[in-house]
């Protein structure tokens, strides 16, 4: 027996003993590899090997980026352990948590939202002062089952302006755009169903669908929308039940759907009885409106969802679903069962903010600033050999290719050490074919430090 | 062929023709039985029979309390169609929607929350004025993955006061208490698993569990907690994965768990590897604190959840989960995947309201008022022969038995016509063995009209 094998067995024995003695309890984190190596006076690699064997034995489990834990009395759902094992840098959940963790003062050019100073702070303050004087019922009661009436009436008019005929009864408010999609998934999907997404697509669609235990199939996304041939082939091959996409401005590419693609998509969907969720979260960023699938289809098989977190505030949670009346009725039942009544207050604050005359001016300013920042960012990235796949007409995103097939995940890991959070392409790509892409947010890419860090990291990666 | 048969066939033919002509489209509501009878100049019973045959044919479907719809292109999940068919009056979803529908100015002694004037309106107004001056980040940014830090720190201290040791990292904020339970179910349950609930229990537990497609088994609830023998037998017979219960004040009975029942429950749970969710939503109503399962167990297999909708405001959505650290990590992943970041603002408003010196006084007043109302309500109900199963030490509920096995569902239907929304016992009873019980909310039972309506309806029911 080799000495290293003996040492590994010794470490394993130590962990077993401590679990038996309940000094390491089920579900608790055990000491880090480094700490254990120091305690037992063995090498880090010995401890790592011991821990990994204990994982294989089912005694421990690893939580990426966190450490090793003692297996609990139950084996509950761990999203990070479903599906193929991903590098942390392209794990949707890891990227979300990294972006949400506001404690760090990292630069976040990979972040999917605007910096606080860009959002509608003045409108929110004004709305808060107003609601402080609202009725007791408004301040303390549940909303009605469909949600705050005035906001649904406003949305009905706004939808009509984009050619979508949705009565207020066909609109349900939710706590967020994500909750809206989640309720639709609960309504339409069974575990094992297949769902189509764009490749690349917003990474949280993948995390959400993972939680529903469905098969996710990506359809290549072109500058005018989904690749229609590939879409048709995917319909034939997988009989999907649902297709989730962005309307208006696509995340992560910034591209927009063309009318001809919209029409062909809907014809295919009709023939195959496919339901489509159109996420319209970036609507107010558009300068020239793109077609809406829901408008072409008349809310027959298309469901539109949206929220106000990208334009008004992400701190005030409110989203919506617009769909066929009978589907909305069933979605309301599901909403009540799984989150009971909605709140009136968030919807009221949002309603006041977006119907305030200042909101239009606020969004004009945001669109202008985004255009300016986009024009400034493109040449700065270009100087580093990072080239946009397309120049979006509007919105915050730039989907960019790295030079010479450089690995975006490796680059992201390197940049993180310098306090820069990037969004590597494969986090958005179901087929993992966007390994040399990055999504940039032009509203979060103004700081000169970003380009210094990028240049240094790219040099490091290129010299490997 | 009888003339009535011909007429029924004619109505069916009419509906078929209109669907074929797309004048009735998939998923839309068709004219009511009454309207159609008038249009076609036939009797109501002829139309009803025609519609019901079309339902049997799969051409239409009925939505209880709403009408008949054309079957859609997909057959999605309808909560109301899962499980045994229930009378509308004891259907948890129907009762929830009836209570949430604030457009009606009905009396709601069956409602599960306090009237607006009882909630912490002053504290909410003050907090709103304060947050109107908060930082831009506070007003517009997502919360951190676990949720607003100061509120989690406050909850950690509050839990410590009830003997529960939970670090702020072991607490995750959610949009509601219901969402907290929903995330736990997603985390722990697979379709087909068995879950124990109290019989009777809060009716929305049943609606929520239906959405998870699990088997629900009720364990008789006694005045000191679950019947221990029945609990043990249910564990042996069904190998449940989860038990969901209230701590503190039980809904609907108002009873409280005794230390001896708590201890026995946990011993059984330990032996069978059962996870327990303890819903602590009524904590602040207690006058003498009941034992907490989470305190006895040390948050090992017990998960505690709660919210502020019963004491501060239901309009500001905020709940929490306290659990083992590794479970919280996985629950955070699930929360991000299914509702993305939480809001800061709601949590901030709640935190300000409950840490305000006025909150303690507010709750003292609420508890005093509830005691007074309880003392007033019991004799008024007693005068009608409606007797409480137990006199709760605190809280808003009275679980009452009707005289002579009177049918509470029939009584509820009769009272609804007079604008009184009751909560019939079988809505709370998994075994449907509480048909002669009603849950009263003493804070919503002050209006003299209620007793007149009840007396009249009871006379009607008794004379049948």
GROMACS .gro file of C-alpha atoms in nm, chain A residues 122-321:
model
  200
  122UNK     CA    1  -3.736   6.027  -0.845
  123UNK     CA    2  -4.060   5.863  -0.958
  124UNK     CA    3  -4.034   5.596  -0.689
  125UNK     CA    4  -3.973   5.855  -0.416
  126UNK     CA    5  -4.273   6.056  -0.529
  127UNK     CA    6  -4.493   5.745  -0.545
  128UNK     CA    7  -4.380   5.642  -0.195
  129UNK     CA    8  -4.472   5.982  -0.052
  130UNK     CA    9  -4.811   5.950  -0.220
  131UNK     CA   10  -4.886   5.596  -0.101
  132UNK     CA   11  -4.790   5.700   0.254
  133UNK     CA   12  -5.124   5.888   0.241
  134UNK     CA   13  -5.327   5.606   0.079
  135UNK     CA   14  -5.629   5.438   0.241
  136UNK     CA   15  -5.585   5.183   0.518
  137UNK     CA   16  -5.710   4.911   0.283
  138UNK     CA   17  -5.449   5.003   0.023
  139UNK     CA   18  -5.174   4.990   0.286
  140UNK     CA   19  -5.272   4.671   0.462
  141UNK     CA   20  -5.498   4.446   0.251
  142UNK     CA   21  -5.429   4.173   0.000
  143UNK     CA   22  -5.483   4.264  -0.363
  144UNK     CA   23  -5.780   4.114  -0.547
  145UNK     CA   24  -5.709   3.772  -0.707
  146UNK     CA   25  -5.603   3.919  -1.044
  147UNK     CA   26  -5.406   4.202  -0.882
  148UNK     CA   27  -5.438   4.582  -0.844
  149UNK     CA   28  -5.709   4.695  -1.089
  150UNK     CA   29  -5.566   5.033  -1.198
  151UNK     CA   30  -5.234   4.877  -1.302
  152UNK     CA   31  -5.413   4.606  -1.503
  153UNK     CA   32  -5.622   4.874  -1.676
  154UNK     CA   33  -5.306   5.067  -1.759
  155UNK     CA   34  -5.140   4.751  -1.895
  156UNK     CA   35  -5.448   4.672  -2.103
  157UNK     CA   36  -5.416   5.014  -2.271
  158UNK     CA   37  -5.040   4.978  -2.313
  159UNK     CA   38  -5.084   4.635  -2.473
  160UNK     CA   39  -5.350   4.778  -2.705
  161UNK     CA   40  -5.093   5.032  -2.821
  162UNK     CA   41  -4.870   4.743  -2.939
  163UNK     CA   42  -5.165   4.580  -3.112
  164UNK     CA   43  -5.246   4.330  -2.837
  165UNK     CA   44  -5.611   4.311  -2.740
  166UNK     CA   45  -5.616   4.209  -2.371
  167UNK     CA   46  -5.899   4.308  -2.140
  168UNK     CA   47  -5.797   4.380  -1.777
  169UNK     CA   48  -5.951   4.039  -1.687
  170UNK     CA   49  -5.695   3.879  -1.917
  171UNK     CA   50  -5.411   4.026  -1.714
  172UNK     CA   51  -5.282   3.885  -1.388
  173UNK     CA   52  -5.023   4.063  -1.176
  174UNK     CA   53  -4.741   3.861  -1.020
  175UNK     CA   54  -4.452   3.933  -0.786
  176UNK     CA   55  -4.204   3.936  -1.075
  177UNK     CA   56  -4.158   3.854  -1.442
  178UNK     CA   57  -3.980   3.535  -1.334
  179UNK     CA   58  -4.273   3.432  -1.115
  180UNK     CA   59  -4.499   3.494  -1.416
  181UNK     CA   60  -4.299   3.245  -1.626
  182UNK     CA   61  -4.277   3.005  -1.335
  183UNK     CA   62  -4.656   2.999  -1.294
  184UNK     CA   63  -4.699   2.940  -1.668
  185UNK     CA   64  -4.455   2.649  -1.647
  186UNK     CA   65  -4.647   2.503  -1.354
  187UNK     CA   66  -4.965   2.545  -1.555
  188UNK     CA   67  -4.846   2.393  -1.882
  189UNK     CA   68  -4.556   2.158  -1.812
  190UNK     CA   69  -4.506   1.812  -1.672
  191UNK     CA   70  -4.162   1.681  -1.575
  192UNK     CA   71  -4.007   1.530  -1.887
  193UNK     CA   72  -4.179   1.769  -2.131
  194UNK     CA   73  -3.959   1.951  -2.381
  195UNK     CA   74  -3.926   2.329  -2.395
  196UNK     CA   75  -3.758   2.530  -2.669
  197UNK     CA   76  -3.542   2.829  -2.588
  198UNK     CA   77  -3.324   3.052  -2.800
  199UNK     CA   78  -2.957   2.959  -2.815
  200UNK     CA   79  -2.827   3.186  -2.668
  201UNK     CA   80  -3.103   3.289  -2.426
  202UNK     CA   81  -3.143   3.464  -2.089
  203UNK     CA   82  -2.963   3.224  -1.856
  204UNK     CA   83  -3.224   3.220  -1.586
  205UNK     CA   84  -3.471   3.058  -1.829
  206UNK     CA   85  -3.243   2.755  -1.806
  207UNK     CA   86  -3.229   2.760  -1.426
  208UNK     CA   87  -3.607   2.800  -1.407
  209UNK     CA   88  -3.670   2.514  -1.650
  210UNK     CA   89  -3.426   2.296  -1.458
  211UNK     CA   90  -3.644   2.349  -1.150
  212UNK     CA   91  -3.935   2.214  -1.356
  213UNK     CA   92  -3.732   1.907  -1.458
  214UNK     CA   93  -3.809   1.946  -1.826
  215UNK     CA   94  -3.585   1.890  -2.128
  216UNK     CA   95  -3.454   2.213  -2.273
  217UNK     CA   96  -3.369   2.233  -2.642
  218UNK     CA   97  -3.194   2.538  -2.784
  219UNK     CA   98  -3.273   2.681  -3.129
  220UNK     CA   99  -2.998   2.897  -3.283
  221UNK     CA  100  -3.085   3.265  -3.266
  222UNK     CA  101  -3.015   3.486  -3.569
  223UNK     CA  102  -3.015   3.865  -3.595
  224UNK     CA  103  -3.384   3.853  -3.700
  225UNK     CA  104  -3.507   3.597  -3.448
  226UNK     CA  105  -3.499   3.218  -3.415
  227UNK     CA  106  -3.352   3.023  -3.706
  228UNK     CA  107  -3.674   2.909  -3.872
  229UNK     CA  108  -3.537   2.590  -4.027
  230UNK     CA  109  -3.385   2.481  -3.699
  231UNK     CA  110  -3.708   2.576  -3.522
  232UNK     CA  111  -3.911   2.357  -3.758
  233UNK     CA  112  -3.666   2.071  -3.715
  234UNK     CA  113  -3.682   2.101  -3.336
  235UNK     CA  114  -4.062   2.092  -3.347
  236UNK     CA  115  -4.051   1.775  -3.556
  237UNK     CA  116  -3.783   1.607  -3.348
  238UNK     CA  117  -3.896   1.693  -2.995
  239UNK     CA  118  -4.269   1.782  -2.997
  240UNK     CA  119  -4.207   2.059  -2.747
  241UNK     CA  120  -4.494   2.197  -2.546
  242UNK     CA  121  -4.359   2.547  -2.497
  243UNK     CA  122  -4.119   2.799  -2.649
  244UNK     CA  123  -3.986   3.079  -2.427
  245UNK     CA  124  -3.835   3.383  -2.593
  246UNK     CA  125  -3.789   3.758  -2.556
  247UNK     CA  126  -3.992   4.003  -2.755
  248UNK     CA  127  -3.861   4.344  -2.845
  249UNK     CA  128  -3.497   4.327  -2.746
  250UNK     CA  129  -3.342   3.983  -2.719
  251UNK     CA  130  -3.132   3.887  -2.418
  252UNK     CA  131  -2.831   3.838  -2.453
  253UNK     CA  132  -2.783   3.941  -2.817
  254UNK     CA  133  -2.979   4.269  -2.834
  255UNK     CA  134  -3.121   4.155  -3.169
  256UNK     CA  135  -3.487   4.203  -3.262
  257UNK     CA  136  -3.743   3.974  -3.422
  258UNK     CA  137  -3.838   4.056  -3.782
  259UNK     CA  138  -4.204   4.044  -3.895
  260UNK     CA  139  -4.131   3.764  -4.140
  261UNK     CA  140  -3.970   3.546  -3.872
  262UNK     CA  141  -4.259   3.622  -3.637
  263UNK     CA  142  -4.512   3.514  -3.896
  264UNK     CA  143  -4.329   3.191  -3.984
  265UNK     CA  144  -4.277   3.104  -3.619
  266UNK     CA  145  -4.647   3.138  -3.551
  267UNK     CA  146  -4.742   2.927  -3.851
  268UNK     CA  147  -4.516   2.649  -3.725
  269UNK     CA  148  -4.651   2.690  -3.372
  270UNK     CA  149  -5.009   2.666  -3.499
  271UNK     CA  150  -4.937   2.348  -3.689
  272UNK     CA  151  -4.773   2.186  -3.386
  273UNK     CA  152  -4.997   2.320  -3.111
  274UNK     CA  153  -4.705   2.491  -2.943
  275UNK     CA  154  -4.758   2.753  -2.673
  276UNK     CA  155  -4.524   3.052  -2.675
  277UNK     CA  156  -4.420   3.271  -2.384
  278UNK     CA  157  -4.304   3.613  -2.496
  279UNK     CA  158  -4.103   3.795  -2.231
  280UNK     CA  159  -4.152   4.165  -2.301
  281UNK     CA  160  -3.940   4.293  -2.014
  282UNK     CA  161  -3.733   4.529  -2.233
  283UNK     CA  162  -4.032   4.691  -2.410
  284UNK     CA  163  -3.969   5.041  -2.281
  285UNK     CA  164  -3.612   5.041  -2.408
  286UNK     CA  165  -3.715   5.012  -2.771
  287UNK     CA  166  -3.667   5.308  -3.003
  288UNK     CA  167  -3.846   5.148  -3.302
  289UNK     CA  168  -4.092   4.884  -3.187
  290UNK     CA  169  -4.030   4.529  -3.310
  291UNK     CA  170  -4.330   4.306  -3.385
  292UNK     CA  171  -4.495   4.124  -3.099
  293UNK     CA  172  -4.589   3.757  -3.137
  294UNK     CA  173  -4.886   3.819  -2.907
  295UNK     CA  174  -5.015   4.088  -3.146
  296UNK     CA  175  -4.988   3.862  -3.453
  297UNK     CA  176  -5.147   3.572  -3.271
  298UNK     CA  177  -5.419   3.759  -3.079
  299UNK     CA  178  -5.322   3.600  -2.744
  300UNK     CA  179  -5.447   3.266  -2.864
  301UNK     CA  180  -5.136   3.052  -2.809
  302UNK     CA  181  -4.895   3.330  -2.716
  303UNK     CA  182  -4.870   3.443  -2.355
  304UNK     CA  183  -4.699   3.772  -2.284
  305UNK     CA  184  -4.522   3.847  -1.960
  306UNK     CA  185  -4.330   4.149  -1.836
  307UNK     CA  186  -4.216   4.347  -1.536
  308UNK     CA  187  -4.088   4.688  -1.433
  309UNK     CA  188  -3.762   4.583  -1.275
  310UNK     CA  189  -3.544   4.700  -1.566
  311UNK     CA  190  -3.694   5.047  -1.601
  312UNK     CA  191  -3.858   5.159  -1.274
  313UNK     CA  192  -3.711   4.956  -0.989
  314UNK     CA  193  -3.601   4.600  -0.915
  315UNK     CA  194  -3.656   4.664  -0.545
  316UNK     CA  195  -4.033   4.685  -0.591
  317UNK     CA  196  -4.146   4.344  -0.710
  318UNK     CA  197  -4.421   4.340  -0.969
  319UNK     CA  198  -4.474   4.154  -1.294
  320UNK     CA  199  -4.766   4.055  -1.514
  321UNK     CA  200  -4.906   3.785  -1.744
   0.00000   0.00000   0.00000
